[in-house]
mmCIF file of C-alpha atoms in Angstrom:
data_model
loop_
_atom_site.group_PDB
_atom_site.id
_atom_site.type_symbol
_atom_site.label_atom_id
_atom_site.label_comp_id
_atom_site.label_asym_id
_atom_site.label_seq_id
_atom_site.Cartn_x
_atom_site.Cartn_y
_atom_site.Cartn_z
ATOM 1 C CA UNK A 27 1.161 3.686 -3.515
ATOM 2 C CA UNK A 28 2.483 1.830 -0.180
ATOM 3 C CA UNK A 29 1.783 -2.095 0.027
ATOM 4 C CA UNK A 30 -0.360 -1.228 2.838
ATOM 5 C CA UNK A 31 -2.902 1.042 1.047
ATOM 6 C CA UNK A 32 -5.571 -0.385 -0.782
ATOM 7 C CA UNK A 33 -8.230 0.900 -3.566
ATOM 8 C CA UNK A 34 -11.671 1.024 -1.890
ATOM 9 C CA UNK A 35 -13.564 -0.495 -5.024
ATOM 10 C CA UNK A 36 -11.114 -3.719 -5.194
ATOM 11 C CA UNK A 37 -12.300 -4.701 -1.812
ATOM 12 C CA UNK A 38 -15.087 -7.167 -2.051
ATOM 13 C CA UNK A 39 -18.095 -6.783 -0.241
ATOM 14 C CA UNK A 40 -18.311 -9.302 2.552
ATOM 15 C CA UNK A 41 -15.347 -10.583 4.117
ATOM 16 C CA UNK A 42 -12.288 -11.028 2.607
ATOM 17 C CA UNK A 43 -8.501 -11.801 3.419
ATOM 18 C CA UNK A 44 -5.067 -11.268 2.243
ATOM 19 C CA UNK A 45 -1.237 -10.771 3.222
ATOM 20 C CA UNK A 46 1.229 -8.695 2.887
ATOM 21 C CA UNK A 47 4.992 -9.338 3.022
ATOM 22 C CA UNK A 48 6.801 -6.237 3.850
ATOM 23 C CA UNK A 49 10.524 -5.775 3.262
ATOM 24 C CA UNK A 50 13.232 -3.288 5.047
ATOM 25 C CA UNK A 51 11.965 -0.413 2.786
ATOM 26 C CA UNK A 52 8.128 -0.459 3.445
ATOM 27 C CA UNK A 53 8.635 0.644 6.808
ATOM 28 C CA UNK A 54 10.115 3.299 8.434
ATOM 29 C CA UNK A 55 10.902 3.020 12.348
ATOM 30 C CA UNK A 56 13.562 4.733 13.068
ATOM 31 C CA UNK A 57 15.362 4.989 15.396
ATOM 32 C CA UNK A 58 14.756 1.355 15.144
ATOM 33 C CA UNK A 59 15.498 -0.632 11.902
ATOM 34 C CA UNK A 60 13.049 -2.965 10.504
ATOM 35 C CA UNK A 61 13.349 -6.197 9.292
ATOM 36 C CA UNK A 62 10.439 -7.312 7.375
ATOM 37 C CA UNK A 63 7.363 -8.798 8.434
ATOM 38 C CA UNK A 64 3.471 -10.295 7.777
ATOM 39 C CA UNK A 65 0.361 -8.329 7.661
ATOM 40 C CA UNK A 66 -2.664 -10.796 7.712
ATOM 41 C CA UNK A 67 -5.350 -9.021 7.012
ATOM 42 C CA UNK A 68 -8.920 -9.440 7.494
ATOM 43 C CA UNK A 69 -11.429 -6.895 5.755
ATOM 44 C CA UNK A 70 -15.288 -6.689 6.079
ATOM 45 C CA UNK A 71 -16.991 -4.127 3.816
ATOM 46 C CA UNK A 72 -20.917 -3.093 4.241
ATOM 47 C CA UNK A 73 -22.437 0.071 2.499
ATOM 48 C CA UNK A 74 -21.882 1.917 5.181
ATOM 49 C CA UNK A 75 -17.892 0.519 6.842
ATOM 50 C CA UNK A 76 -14.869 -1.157 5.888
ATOM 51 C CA UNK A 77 -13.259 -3.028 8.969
ATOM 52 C CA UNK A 78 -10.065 -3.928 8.829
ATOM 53 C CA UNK A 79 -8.266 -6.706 11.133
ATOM 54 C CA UNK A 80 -4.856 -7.226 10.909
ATOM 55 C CA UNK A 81 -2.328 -9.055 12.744
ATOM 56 C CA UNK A 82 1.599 -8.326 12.616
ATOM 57 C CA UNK A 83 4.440 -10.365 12.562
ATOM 58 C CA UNK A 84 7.802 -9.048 11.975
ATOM 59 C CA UNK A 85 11.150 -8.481 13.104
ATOM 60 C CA UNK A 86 12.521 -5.506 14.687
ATOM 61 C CA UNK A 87 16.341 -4.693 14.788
ATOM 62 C CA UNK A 88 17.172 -2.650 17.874
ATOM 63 C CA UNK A 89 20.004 -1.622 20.537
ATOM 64 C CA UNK A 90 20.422 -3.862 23.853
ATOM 65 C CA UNK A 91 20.289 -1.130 27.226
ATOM 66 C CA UNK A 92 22.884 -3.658 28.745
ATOM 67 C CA UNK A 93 25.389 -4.101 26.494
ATOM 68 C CA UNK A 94 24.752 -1.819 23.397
ATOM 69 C CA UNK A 95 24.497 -4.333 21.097
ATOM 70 C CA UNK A 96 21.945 -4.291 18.320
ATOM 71 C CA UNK A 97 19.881 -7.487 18.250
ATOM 72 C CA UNK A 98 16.644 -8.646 16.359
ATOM 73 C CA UNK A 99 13.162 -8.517 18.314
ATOM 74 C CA UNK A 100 10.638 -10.177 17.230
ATOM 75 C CA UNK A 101 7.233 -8.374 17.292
ATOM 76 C CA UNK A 102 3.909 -9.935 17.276
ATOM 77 C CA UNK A 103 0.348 -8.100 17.561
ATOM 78 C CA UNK A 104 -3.252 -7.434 16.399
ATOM 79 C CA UNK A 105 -5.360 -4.713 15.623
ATOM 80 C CA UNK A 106 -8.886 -3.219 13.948
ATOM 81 C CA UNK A 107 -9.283 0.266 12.163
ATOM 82 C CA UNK A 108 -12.770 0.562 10.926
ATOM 83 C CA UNK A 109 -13.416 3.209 8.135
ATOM 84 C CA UNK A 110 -16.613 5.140 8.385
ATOM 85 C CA UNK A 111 -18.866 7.527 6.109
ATOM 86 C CA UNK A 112 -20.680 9.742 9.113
ATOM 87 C CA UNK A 113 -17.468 9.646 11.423
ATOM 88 C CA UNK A 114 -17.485 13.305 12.795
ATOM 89 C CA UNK A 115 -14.267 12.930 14.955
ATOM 90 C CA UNK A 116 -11.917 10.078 14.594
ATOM 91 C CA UNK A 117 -11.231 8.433 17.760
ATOM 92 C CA UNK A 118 -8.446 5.201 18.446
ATOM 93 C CA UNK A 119 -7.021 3.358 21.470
ATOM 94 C CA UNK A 120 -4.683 0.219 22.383
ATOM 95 C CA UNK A 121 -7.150 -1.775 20.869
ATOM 96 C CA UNK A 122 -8.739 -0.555 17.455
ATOM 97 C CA UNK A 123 -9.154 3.032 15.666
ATOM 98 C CA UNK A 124 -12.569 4.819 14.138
ATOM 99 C CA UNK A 125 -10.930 6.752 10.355
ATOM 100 C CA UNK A 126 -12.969 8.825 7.676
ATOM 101 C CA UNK A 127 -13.062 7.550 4.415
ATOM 102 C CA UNK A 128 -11.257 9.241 1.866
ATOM 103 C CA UNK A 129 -13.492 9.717 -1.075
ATOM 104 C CA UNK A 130 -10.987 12.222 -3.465
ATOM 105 C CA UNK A 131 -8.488 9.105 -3.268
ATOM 106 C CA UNK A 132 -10.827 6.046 -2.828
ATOM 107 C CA UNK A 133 -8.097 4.701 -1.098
ATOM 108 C CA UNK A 134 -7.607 3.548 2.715
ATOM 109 C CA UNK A 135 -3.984 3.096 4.459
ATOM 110 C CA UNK A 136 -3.055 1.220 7.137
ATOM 111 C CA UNK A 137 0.404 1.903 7.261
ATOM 112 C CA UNK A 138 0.213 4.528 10.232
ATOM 113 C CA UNK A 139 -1.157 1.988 12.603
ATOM 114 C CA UNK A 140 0.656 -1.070 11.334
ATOM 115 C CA UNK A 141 3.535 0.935 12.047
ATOM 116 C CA UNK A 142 2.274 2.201 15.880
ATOM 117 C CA UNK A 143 1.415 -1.204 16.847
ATOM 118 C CA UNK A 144 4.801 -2.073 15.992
ATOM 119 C CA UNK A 145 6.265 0.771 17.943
ATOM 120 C CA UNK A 146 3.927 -0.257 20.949
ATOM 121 C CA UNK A 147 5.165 -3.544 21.236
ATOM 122 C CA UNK A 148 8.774 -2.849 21.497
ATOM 123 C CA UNK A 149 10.045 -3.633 25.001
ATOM 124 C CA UNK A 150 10.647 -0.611 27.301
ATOM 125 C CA UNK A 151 13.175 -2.668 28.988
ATOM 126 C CA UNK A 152 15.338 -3.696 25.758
ATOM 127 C CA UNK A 153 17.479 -6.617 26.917
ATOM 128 C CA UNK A 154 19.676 -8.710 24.344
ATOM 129 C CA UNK A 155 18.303 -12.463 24.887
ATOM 130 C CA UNK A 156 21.528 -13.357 26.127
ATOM 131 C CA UNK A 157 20.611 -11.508 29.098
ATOM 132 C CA UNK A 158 17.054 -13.470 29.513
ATOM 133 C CA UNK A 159 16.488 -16.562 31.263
ATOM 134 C CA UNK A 160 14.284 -19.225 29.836
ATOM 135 C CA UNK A 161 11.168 -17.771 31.265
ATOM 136 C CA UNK A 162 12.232 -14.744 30.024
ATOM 137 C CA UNK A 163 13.314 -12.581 33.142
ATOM 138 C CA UNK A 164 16.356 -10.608 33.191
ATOM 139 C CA UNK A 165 19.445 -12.863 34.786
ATOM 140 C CA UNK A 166 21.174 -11.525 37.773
ATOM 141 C CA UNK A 167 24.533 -9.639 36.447
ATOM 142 C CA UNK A 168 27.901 -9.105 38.712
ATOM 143 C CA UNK A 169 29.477 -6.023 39.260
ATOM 144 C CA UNK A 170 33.455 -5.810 38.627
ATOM 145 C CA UNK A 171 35.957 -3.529 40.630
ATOM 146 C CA UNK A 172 38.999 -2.807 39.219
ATOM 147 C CA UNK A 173 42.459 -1.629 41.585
ATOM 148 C CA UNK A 174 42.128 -1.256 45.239
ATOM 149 C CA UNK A 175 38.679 -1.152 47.019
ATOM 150 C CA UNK A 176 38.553 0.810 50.017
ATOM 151 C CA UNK A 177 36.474 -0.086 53.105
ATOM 152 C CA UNK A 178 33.692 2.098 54.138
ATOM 153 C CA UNK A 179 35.131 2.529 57.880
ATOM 154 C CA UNK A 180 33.131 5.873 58.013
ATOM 155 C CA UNK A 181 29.993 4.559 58.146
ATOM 156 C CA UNK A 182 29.609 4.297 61.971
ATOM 157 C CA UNK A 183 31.094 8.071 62.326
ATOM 158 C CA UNK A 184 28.090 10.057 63.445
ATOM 159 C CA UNK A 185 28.109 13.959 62.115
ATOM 160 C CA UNK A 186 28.489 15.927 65.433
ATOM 161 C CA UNK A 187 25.644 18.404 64.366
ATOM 162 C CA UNK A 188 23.376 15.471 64.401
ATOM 163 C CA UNK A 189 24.081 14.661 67.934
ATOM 164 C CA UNK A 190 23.573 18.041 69.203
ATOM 165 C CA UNK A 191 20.154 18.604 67.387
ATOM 166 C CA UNK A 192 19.412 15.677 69.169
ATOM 167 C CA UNK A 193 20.224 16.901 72.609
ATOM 168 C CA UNK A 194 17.890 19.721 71.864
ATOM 169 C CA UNK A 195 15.053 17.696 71.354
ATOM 170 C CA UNK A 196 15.636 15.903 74.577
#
């Protein structure tokens, strides 16, 4: 049983909390590498739901697009799964998820959208910090050229088809 799935009769009814610590192992992100992390979590159980709250916090190892070095992101985020009786189709978006229960294992897991909102917040643009500035914008970088740079001197050399397509449409 993963840390992040939970026996349906051990959650009080009412609201209740606990946390999770996750190590390297509980998680699988590849082609990232994770680091370890907090799940807060925040249940509220009725008759009839169990809503679950949780908010990540954990650290993400990946691969700079600049420079190709790996380097640890930190990841930070929040999200709501509610588990329903009468759901006929399960539904989610960026914000929260509608699951089934599952009765044959009275259990409910979390660790498939832990997981995605991890995976959602990793940068698109993945920049080593290095590269950041304090506001956290990507710094300017210089371009090198190695031996001998030739000038452009062709750039004012008009192709003679040009000039005679032109004529035409005079």
């Amino acid at each position: 049983m993963s840390k992040l799935e939970f026996n349906i009769v051990e959650i009080p009814d009412g609201e209740s909390r606990r946390t999770v610590e996750l190590t390297d192992e509980d998680l699988d992100l590849s082609p990232y590498t994770f680091q370890g992390g907090t799940v807060d979590l925040l249940f509220y159980r009725t008759l009839h739901f169990i809503r679950v709250n949780f908010h990540v916090d954990s650290d993400v190892e990946i691969v700079c697009d600049r420079s190709l070095k790996p380097y640890i992101q930190p990841i930070e985020s929040d999200y709501e799964v509610v588990f329903k009786v009468d759901v006929q189709e399960e539904k989610e978006d960026e914000n929260g998820a509608i699951r089934r229960f599952n009765f044959s294992s009275n259990t409910l897991s979390i660790e498939d959208e832990v997981r995605d909102t991890i995976f959602l917040n990793v940068p698109i643009k993945k920049l080593h910090p290095k590269f950041l500035d304090e506001e956290g914008r990507p710094k300017e970088f210089e371009t090198k050229s190695f031996g001998d740079v030739k000038e452009d001197t062709d750039a004012e050399v008009v192709d003679p088809r040009w000039e005679k397509l032109k004529e035409l449409k005079n």
